[in-house]
Coordinates of C-alpha atoms in Angstrom, one line a residue:
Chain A
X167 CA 17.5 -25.2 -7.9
X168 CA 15.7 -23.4 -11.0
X169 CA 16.0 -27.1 -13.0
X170 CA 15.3 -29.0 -10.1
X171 CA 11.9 -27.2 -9.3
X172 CA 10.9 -28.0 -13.4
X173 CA 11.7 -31.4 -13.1
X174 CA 9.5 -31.7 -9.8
X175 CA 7.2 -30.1 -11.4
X176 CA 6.4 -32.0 -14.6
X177 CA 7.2 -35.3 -13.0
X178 CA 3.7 -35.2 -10.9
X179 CA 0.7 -36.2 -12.8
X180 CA -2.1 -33.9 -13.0
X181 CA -3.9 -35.7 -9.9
X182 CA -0.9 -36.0 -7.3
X183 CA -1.0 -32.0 -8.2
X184 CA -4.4 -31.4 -7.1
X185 CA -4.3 -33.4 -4.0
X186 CA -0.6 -31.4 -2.9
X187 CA -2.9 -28.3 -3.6
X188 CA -5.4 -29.6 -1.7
X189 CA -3.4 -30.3 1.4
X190 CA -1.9 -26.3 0.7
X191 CA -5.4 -25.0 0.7
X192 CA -7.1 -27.3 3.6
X193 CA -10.2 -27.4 1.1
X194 CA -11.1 -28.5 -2.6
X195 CA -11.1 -25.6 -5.4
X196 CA -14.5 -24.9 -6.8
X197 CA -13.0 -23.5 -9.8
X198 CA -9.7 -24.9 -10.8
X199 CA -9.2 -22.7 -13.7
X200 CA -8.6 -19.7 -11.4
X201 CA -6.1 -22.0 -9.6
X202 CA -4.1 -22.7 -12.8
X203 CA -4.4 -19.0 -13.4
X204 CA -2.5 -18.0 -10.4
X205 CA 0.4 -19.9 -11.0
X206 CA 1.0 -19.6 -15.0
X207 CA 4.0 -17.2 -15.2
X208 CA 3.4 -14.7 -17.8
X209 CA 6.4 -16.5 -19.6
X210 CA 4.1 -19.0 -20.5
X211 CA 1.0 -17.2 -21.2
X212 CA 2.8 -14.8 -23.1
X213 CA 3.6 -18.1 -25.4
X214 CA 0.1 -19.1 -26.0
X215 CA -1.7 -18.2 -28.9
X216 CA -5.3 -18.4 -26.9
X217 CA -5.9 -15.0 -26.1
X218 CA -8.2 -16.5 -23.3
X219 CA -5.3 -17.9 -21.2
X220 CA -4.1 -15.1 -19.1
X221 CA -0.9 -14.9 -16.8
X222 CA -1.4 -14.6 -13.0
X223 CA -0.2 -10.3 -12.6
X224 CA -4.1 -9.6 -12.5
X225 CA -4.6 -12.0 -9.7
X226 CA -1.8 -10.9 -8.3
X227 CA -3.3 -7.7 -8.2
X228 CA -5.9 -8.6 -6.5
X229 CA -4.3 -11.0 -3.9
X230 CA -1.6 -8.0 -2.9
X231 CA -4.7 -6.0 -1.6
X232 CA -6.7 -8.8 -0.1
X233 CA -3.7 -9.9 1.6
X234 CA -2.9 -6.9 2.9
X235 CA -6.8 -6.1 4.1
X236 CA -6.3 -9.4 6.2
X237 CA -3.0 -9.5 7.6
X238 CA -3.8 -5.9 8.9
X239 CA -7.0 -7.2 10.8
X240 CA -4.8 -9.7 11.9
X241 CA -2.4 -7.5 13.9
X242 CA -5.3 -5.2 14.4
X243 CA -6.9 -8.0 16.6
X244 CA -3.5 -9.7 18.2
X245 CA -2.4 -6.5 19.3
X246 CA -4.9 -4.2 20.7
X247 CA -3.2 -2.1 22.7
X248 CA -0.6 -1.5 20.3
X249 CA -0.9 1.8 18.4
X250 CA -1.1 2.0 14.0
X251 CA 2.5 2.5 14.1
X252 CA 3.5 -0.6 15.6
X253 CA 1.0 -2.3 13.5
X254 CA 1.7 -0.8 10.4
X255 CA 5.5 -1.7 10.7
X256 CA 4.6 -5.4 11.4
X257 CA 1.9 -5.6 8.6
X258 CA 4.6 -4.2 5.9
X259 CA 7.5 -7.0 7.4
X260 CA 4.4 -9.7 6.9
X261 CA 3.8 -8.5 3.4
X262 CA 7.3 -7.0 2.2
X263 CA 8.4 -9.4 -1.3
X264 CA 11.4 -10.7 0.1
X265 CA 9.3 -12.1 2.9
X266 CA 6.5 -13.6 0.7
X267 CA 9.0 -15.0 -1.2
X268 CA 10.7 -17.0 1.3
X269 CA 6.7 -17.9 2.6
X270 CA 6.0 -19.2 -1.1
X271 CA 8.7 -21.6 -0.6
X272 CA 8.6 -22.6 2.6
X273 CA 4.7 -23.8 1.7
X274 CA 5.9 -25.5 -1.5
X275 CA 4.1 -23.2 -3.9
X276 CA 7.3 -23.1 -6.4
X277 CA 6.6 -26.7 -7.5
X278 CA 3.3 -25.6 -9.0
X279 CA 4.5 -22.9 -11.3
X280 CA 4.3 -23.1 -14.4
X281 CA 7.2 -20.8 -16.1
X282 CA 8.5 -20.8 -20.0
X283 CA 11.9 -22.7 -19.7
X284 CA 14.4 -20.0 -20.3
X285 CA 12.9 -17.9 -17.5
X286 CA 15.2 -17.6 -14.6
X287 CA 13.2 -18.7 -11.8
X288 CA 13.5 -15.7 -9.2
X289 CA 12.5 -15.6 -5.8
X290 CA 10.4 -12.7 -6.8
X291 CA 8.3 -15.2 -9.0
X292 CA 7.2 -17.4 -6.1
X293 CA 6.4 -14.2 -3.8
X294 CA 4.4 -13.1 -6.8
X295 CA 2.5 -16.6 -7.2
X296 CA 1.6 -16.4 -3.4
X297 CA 0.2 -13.5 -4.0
X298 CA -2.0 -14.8 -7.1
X299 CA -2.8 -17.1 -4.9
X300 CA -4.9 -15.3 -2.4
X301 CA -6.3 -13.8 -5.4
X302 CA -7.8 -17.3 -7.2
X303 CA -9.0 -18.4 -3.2
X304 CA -11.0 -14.6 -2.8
X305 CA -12.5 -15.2 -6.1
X306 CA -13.4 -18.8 -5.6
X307 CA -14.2 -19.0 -2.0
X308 CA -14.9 -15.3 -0.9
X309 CA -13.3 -13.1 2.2
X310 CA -13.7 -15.1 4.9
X311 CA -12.1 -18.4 3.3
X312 CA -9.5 -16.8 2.2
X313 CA -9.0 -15.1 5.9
X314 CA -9.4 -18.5 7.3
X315 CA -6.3 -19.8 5.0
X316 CA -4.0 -17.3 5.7
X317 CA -4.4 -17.2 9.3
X318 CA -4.9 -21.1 9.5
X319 CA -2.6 -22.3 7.1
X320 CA -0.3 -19.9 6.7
X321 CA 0.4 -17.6 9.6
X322 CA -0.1 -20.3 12.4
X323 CA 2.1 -22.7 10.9
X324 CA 4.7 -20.7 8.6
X325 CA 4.9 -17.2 10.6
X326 CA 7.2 -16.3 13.8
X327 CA 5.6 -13.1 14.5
X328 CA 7.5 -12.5 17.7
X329 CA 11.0 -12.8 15.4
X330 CA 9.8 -10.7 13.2
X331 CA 8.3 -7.8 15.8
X332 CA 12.4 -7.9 17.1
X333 CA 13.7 -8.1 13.1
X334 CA 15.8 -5.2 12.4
X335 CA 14.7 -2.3 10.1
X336 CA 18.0 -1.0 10.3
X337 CA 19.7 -2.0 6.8
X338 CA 23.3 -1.1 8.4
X339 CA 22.9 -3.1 11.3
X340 CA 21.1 -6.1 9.3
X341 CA 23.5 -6.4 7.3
X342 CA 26.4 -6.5 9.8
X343 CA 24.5 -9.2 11.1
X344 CA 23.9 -11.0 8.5
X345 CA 27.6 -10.6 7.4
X346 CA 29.0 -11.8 10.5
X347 CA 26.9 -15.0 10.5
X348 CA 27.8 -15.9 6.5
X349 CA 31.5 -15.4 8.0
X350 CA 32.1 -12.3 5.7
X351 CA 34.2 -9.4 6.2
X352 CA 32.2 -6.4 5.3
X353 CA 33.2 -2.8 5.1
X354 CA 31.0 0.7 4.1
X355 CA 33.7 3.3 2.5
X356 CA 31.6 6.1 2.9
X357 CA 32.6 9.2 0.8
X358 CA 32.2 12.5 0.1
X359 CA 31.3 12.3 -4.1
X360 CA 33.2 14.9 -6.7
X361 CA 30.7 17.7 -6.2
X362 CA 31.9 18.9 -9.6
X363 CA 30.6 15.7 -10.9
X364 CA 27.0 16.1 -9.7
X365 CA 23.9 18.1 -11.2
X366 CA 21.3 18.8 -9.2
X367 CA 18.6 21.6 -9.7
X368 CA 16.2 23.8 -8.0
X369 CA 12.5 24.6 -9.1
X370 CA 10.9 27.7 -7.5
X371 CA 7.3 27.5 -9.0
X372 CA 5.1 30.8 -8.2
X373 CA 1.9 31.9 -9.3
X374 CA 1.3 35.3 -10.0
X375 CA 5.0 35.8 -8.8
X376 CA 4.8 34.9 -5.6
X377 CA 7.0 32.0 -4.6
X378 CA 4.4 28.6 -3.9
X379 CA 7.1 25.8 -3.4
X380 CA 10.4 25.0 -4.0
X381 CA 11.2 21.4 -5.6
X382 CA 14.7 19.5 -5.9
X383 CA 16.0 16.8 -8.2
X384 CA 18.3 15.7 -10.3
X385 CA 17.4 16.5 -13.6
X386 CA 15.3 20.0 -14.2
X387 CA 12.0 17.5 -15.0
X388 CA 12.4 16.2 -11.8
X389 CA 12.9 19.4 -10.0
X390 CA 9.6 20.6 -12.1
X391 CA 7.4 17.6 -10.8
X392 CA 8.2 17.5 -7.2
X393 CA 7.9 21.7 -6.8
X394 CA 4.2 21.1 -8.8
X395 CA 4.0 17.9 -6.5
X396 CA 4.1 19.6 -3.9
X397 CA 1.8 22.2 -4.3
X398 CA -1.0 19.9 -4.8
X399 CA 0.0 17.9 -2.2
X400 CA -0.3 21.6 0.5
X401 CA -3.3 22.0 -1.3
X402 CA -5.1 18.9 -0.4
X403 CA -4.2 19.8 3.1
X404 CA -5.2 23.6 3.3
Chain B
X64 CA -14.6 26.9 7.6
X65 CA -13.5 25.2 10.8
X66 CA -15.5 27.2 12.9
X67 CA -18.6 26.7 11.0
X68 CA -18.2 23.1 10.8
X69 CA -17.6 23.0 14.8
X70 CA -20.6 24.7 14.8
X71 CA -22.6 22.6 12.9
X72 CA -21.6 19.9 14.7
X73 CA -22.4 21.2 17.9
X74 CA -25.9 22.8 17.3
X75 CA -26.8 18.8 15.8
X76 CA -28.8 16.9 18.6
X77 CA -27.5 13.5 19.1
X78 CA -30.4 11.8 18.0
X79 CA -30.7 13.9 14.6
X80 CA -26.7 13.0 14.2
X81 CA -27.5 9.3 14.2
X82 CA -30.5 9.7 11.8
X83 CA -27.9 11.7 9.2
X84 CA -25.3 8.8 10.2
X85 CA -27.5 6.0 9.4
X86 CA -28.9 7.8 5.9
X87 CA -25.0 8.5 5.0
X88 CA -24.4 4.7 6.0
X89 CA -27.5 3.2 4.2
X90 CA -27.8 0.8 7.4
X91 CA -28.2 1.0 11.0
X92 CA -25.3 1.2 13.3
X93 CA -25.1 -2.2 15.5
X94 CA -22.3 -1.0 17.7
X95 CA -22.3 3.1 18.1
X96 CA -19.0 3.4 19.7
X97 CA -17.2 2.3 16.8
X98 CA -18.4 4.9 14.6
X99 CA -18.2 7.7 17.4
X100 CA -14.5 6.2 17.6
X101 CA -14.0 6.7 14.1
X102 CA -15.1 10.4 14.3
X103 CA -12.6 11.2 17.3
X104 CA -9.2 13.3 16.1
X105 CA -7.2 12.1 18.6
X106 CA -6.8 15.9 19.9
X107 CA -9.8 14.8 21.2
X108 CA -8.8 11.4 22.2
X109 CA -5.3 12.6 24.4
X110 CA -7.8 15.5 26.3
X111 CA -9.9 12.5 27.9
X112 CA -8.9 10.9 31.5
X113 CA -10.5 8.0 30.6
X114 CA -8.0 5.5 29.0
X115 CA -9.7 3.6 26.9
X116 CA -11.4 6.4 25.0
X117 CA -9.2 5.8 22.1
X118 CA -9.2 7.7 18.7
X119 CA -9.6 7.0 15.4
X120 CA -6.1 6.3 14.4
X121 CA -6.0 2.3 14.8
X122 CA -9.4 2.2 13.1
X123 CA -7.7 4.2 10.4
X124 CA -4.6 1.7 10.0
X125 CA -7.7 -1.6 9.5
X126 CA -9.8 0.5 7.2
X127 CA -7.1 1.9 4.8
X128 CA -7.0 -1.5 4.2
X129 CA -10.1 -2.9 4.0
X130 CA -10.8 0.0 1.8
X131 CA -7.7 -1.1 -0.3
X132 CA -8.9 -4.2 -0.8
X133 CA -13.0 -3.1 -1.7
X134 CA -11.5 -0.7 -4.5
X135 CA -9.0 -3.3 -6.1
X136 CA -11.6 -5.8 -6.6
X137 CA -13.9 -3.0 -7.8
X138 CA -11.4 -2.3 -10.5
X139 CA -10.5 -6.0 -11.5
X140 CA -13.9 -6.8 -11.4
X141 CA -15.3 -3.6 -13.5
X142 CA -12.5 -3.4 -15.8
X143 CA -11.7 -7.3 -16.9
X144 CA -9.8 -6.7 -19.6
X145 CA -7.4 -4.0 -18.3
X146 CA -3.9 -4.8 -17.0
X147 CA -2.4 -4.7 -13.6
X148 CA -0.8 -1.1 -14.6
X149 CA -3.9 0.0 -15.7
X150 CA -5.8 -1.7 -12.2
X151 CA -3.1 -0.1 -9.8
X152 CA -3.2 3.2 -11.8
X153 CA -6.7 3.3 -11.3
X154 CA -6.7 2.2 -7.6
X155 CA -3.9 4.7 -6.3
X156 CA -5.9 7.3 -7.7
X157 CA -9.0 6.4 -5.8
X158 CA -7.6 5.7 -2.3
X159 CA -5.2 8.7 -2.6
X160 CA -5.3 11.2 0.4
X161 CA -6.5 14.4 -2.1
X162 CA -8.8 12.2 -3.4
X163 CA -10.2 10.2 0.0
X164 CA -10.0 14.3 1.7
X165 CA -12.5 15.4 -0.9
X166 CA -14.8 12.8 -0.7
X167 CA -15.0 12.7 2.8
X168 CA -16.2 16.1 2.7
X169 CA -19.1 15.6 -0.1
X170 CA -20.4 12.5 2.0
X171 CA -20.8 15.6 4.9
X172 CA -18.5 13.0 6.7
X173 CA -16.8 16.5 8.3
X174 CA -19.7 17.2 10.1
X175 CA -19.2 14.4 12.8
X176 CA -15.3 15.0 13.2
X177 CA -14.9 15.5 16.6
X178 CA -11.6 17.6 17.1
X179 CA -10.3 19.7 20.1
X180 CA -11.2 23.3 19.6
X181 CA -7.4 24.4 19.2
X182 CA -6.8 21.9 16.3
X183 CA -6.6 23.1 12.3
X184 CA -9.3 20.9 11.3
X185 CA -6.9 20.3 8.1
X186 CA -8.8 18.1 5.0
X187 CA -6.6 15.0 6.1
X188 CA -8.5 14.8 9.2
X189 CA -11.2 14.3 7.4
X190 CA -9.9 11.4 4.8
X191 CA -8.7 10.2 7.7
X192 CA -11.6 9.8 9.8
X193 CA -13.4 8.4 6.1
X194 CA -10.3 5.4 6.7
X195 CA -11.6 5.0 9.9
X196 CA -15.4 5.0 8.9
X197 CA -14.7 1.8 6.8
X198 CA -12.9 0.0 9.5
X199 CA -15.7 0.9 11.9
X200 CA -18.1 -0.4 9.2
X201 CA -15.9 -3.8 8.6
X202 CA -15.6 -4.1 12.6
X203 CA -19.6 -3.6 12.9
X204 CA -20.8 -5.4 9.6
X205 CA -18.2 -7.7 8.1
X206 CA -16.3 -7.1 4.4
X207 CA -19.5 -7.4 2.4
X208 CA -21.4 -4.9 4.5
X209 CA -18.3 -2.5 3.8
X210 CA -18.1 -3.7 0.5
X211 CA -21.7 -2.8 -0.1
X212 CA -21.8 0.7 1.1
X213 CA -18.7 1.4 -0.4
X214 CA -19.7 0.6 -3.6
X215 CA -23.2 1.4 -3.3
X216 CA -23.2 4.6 -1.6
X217 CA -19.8 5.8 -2.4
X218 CA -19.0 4.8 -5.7
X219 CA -21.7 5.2 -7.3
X220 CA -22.5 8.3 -5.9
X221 CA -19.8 10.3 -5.6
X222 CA -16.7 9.0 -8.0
X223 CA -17.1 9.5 -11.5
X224 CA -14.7 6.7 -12.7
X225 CA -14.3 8.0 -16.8
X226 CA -13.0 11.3 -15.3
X227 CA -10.4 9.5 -13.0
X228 CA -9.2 7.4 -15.4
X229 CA -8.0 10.8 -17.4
X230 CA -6.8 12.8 -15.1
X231 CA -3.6 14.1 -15.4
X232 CA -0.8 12.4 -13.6
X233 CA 2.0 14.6 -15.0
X234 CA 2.0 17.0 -11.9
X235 CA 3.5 19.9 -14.1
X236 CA 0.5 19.8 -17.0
X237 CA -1.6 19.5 -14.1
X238 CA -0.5 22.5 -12.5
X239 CA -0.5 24.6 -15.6
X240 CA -4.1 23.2 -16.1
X241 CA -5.1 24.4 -12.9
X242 CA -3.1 27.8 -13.2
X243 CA -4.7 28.8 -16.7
X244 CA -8.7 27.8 -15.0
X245 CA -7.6 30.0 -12.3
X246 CA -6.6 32.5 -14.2
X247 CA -2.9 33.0 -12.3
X248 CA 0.1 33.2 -14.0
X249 CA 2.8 30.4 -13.5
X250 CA 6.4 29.9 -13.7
X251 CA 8.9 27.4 -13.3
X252 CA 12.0 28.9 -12.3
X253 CA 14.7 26.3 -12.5
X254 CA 18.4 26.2 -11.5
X255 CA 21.7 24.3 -11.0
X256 CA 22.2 24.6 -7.9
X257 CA 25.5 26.0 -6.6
X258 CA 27.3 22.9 -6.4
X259 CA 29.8 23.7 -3.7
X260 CA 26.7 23.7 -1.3
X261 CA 25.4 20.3 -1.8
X262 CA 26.9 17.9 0.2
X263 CA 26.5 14.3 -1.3
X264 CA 27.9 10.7 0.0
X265 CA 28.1 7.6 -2.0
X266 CA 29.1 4.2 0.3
X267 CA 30.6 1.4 -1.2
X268 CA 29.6 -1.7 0.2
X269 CA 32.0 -4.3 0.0
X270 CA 31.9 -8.3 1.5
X271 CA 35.2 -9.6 1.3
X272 CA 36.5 -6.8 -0.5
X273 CA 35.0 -7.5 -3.3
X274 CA 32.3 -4.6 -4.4
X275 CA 28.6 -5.8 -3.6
X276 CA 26.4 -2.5 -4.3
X277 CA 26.7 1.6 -4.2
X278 CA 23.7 3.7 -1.9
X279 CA 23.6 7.1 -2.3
X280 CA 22.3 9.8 0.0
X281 CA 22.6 13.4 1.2
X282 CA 24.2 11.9 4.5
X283 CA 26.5 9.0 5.1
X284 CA 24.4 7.1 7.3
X285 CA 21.6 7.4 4.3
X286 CA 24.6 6.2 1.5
X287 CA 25.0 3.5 4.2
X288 CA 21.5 2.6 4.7
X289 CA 20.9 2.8 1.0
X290 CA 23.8 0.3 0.0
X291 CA 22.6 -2.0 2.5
X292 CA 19.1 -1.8 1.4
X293 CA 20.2 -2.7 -2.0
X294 CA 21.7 -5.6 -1.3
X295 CA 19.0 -7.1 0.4
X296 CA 16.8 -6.0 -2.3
X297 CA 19.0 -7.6 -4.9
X298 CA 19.3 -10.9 -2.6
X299 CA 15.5 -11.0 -2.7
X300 CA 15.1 -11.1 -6.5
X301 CA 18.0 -13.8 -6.5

């Protein structure tokens, strides 16, 4: 798949390229440079001795949030008698990386990236991409553009939201599913683990000897941080 | 605290809170029962007859968001040659609930909180109703309009950026920090904990008996959940 995806991408000229973007986008990039940005690897960038030519994780950045801004007014509006907790449980299935992934696919974004050629070409790197993406179209077209492409290009034609409202949160009973449809025989052999074999430790922090909060973990740093955690975290409630 | 706040709140005319509302905002209001909306707790919200008197938690879900979004492009914007580590660093620390809490409460944003008398008006209401606040804004005046006061009125106002990008993430130094300008004696106090009270499962996921990943958990049905998780996990990155 990884090789196939290189050789489709270097076979199409520089032009066919633009006009597939084109018909991604639904509109012609102002600035193509932010475009090219979004969908160098930092395999690649990492390769160049121009300081100047940056890798997409900055856009990326960027994209995650503005992504996430606009899919959340999207369910906000769809479902308006549907309270935050049903809407923030769809917004993080419509953002979550295994889903972007698959989206960055199914759109044909792969073909454009541009990684070093002893990368393996994860899924991860297309969800990423996507996400650059919606980065290079906020900076080059603005907030509304970039609404108007993921709600007209992408979630219209790419997104079942009523499957994924039903989807199953339930890792047990997903994968069951899923294991029963591959044909698989699956099997969870649950046990008990050598309680000899595990360290775990307790942190009472007090102040002024009086007992503040009690933190757990498995290592006595661990145990330290989440009872100092925690104090801050009563504290910014008091 | 509470009480006095309840009764500043109540001894405000109407009229005098919109003037304060509109010098806190920088703009006037177009729609008003957005932003009364986003000052309703719903303790408020679930005492009302009236159906559609909703409270501020769906507005809270959109401008958590919205806000997200302002505050990443802030930080890519102001710091351009910073990494993503350094931008989502930044960011978390800016929309954290401590942090959103405080600033809530120098903006005077507590004032308006409308809450039933019988609630602990706890600081999370109030970064709460500030999440709300910016949906309210982006629902009333579009992303730049929220953009523009957030930056404008919040940002440059109240966050003082240098000091942010020090602060202390290490929750322990923190503490200690805190402890010695308070002038209270800390301790850490940490133990083993007596292993034959911990009760600890690990699941063994297996398709076709052949081993596919190990969860963890202080249950079974969390070791089961947590194998499962991790295979889809792992299947994502494929």
């Amino acid at each position: 798949m990884s090789l196939f995806q290189g050789i489709r991408y270097f076979l199409l000229a520089d032009n066919n390229k633009n006009k597939t973007l084109q018909l991604i986008l639904g509109f012609y990039p102002k600035n193509q440079l932010l475009y090219e940005q979004a969908f160098r690897h930092k395999s690649v960038a990492n390769e160049q001795v121009d300081e100047s030519i940056e890798s997409n994780e900055r856009l990326e950045f960027l994209g995650d949030a503005i992504l996430g801004a606009i899919i959340a007014e999207y369910v906000f509006i769809k479902f308006p008698y549907k309270d935050e907790g049903f809407l923030t449980k769809l917004r993080s299935k419509m953002v979550s990386r295994s889903f972007l992934n698959q989206l960055a696919v199914d759109i044909g974004l792969d073909t454009f990236i541009e990684t070093s050629p002893n990368v393996n070409r994860s899924n991860s790197i297309n969800g990423d991409a996507f996400e650059a993406l919606i980065g290079a179209i906020y900076l080059d077209k603005g907030y509304d553009a970039s609404k108007k492409f993921v709600v007209e290009k992408i979630i219209k034609d790419f997104i079942d939201i009523k499957k994924l409202i039903k989807e199953e949160s339930n890792y047990k009973s997903k994968l069951i599913e899923w294991a029963q449809s591959e044909k698989l025989e699956h099997q969870f052999d649950t046990t008990l683990i050598d309680q000899t074999k595990i360290k775990y430790f307790k942190c009472e922090l007090k102040l002024n000897n009086t007992l503040i909060t009690i933190g757990e973990g498995s290592s006595k740093k661990k145990a330290e941080q989440a009872a100092a955690k925690k104090f801050f975290a009563q504290k910014s409630h008091d």
